[in-house]
Short mmCIF file of C-alpha atoms in Angstrom, two decimals:
data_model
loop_
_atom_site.label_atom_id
_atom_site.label_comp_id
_atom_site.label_asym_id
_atom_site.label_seq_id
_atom_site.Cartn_x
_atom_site.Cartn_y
_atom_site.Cartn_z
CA UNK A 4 -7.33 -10.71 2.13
CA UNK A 5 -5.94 -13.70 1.01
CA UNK A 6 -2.80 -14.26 -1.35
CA UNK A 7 -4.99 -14.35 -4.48
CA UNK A 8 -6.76 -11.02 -4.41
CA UNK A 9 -6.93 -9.07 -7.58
CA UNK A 10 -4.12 -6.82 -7.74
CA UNK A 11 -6.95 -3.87 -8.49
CA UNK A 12 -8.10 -4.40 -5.01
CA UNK A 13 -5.10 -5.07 -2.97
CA UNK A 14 -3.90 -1.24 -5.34
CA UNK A 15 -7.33 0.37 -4.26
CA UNK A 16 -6.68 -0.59 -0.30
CA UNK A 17 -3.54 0.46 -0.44
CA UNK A 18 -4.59 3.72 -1.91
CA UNK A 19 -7.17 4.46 0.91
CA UNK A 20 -4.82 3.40 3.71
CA UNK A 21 -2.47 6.01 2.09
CA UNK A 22 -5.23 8.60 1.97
CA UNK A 23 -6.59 8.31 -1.68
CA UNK A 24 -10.06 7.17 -2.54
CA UNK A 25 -9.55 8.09 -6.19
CA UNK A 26 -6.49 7.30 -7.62
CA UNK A 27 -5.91 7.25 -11.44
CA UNK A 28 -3.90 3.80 -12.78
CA UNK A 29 -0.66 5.17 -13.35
CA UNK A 30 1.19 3.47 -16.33
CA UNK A 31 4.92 4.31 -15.23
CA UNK A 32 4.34 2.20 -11.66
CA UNK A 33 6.58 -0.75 -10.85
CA UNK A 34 4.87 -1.77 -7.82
CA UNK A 35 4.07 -5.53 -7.85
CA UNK A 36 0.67 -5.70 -6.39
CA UNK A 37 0.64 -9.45 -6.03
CA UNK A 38 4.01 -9.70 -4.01
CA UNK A 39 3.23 -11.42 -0.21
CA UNK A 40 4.41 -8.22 1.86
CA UNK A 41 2.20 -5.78 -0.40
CA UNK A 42 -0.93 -8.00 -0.23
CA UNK A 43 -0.73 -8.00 3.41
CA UNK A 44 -0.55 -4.49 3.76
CA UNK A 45 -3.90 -3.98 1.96
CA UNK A 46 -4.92 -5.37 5.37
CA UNK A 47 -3.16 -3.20 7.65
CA UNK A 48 -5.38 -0.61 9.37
CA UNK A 49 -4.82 2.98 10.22
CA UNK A 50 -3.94 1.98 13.70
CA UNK A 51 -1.52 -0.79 13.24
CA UNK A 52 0.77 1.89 10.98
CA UNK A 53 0.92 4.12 14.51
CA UNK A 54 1.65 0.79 16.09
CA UNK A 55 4.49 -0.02 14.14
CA UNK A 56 5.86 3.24 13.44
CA UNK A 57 6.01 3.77 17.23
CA UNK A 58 6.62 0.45 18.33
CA UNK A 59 7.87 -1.83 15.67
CA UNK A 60 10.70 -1.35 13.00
CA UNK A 61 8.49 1.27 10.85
CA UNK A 62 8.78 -1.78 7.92
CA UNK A 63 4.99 -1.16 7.49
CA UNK A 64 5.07 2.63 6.75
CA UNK A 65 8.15 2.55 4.78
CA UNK A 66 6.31 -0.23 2.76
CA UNK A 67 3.53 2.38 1.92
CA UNK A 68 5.69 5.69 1.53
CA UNK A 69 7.99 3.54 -1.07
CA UNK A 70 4.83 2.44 -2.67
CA UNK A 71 2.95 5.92 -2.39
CA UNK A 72 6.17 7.31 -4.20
CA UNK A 73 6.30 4.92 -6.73
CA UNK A 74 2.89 5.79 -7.58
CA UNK A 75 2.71 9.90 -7.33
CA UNK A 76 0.72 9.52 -4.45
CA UNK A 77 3.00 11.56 -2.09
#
């Protein structure tokens, strides 16, 4: 995805890589879905998450729990 998705989409593959298919917009979230890090992780599959949370720093899954907070989601 590149740096110039819609924000829409990089929110709605974000949502199913956090376990939501159908997520109402929610009016009260702060999340910037057009910041560099955020956009990327719209990319990030299932598998890379276990990678990094096992492997890496866990800056990935942190990423999506802030964001998944920020948006109800958790």
């Amino acid at each position: 995805m590149s740096e110039s998705a819609a924000p829409q989409e990089v929110r709605r593959k974000i949502a199913i890589l956090f376990g939501h298919h159908a997520v109402k917009e929610n009016p009260h979230s702060r999340v910037d879905y057009t910041v560099p890090e955020v956009v990327a992780l719209a990319n990030v599959t299932a598998a890379e998450l276990v990678k990094d949370w096992n492997e890496g720093d866990g800056s990935l899954a942190a990423l999506l729990f802030e964001i998944g907070d920020e948006e109800g989601w958790s």
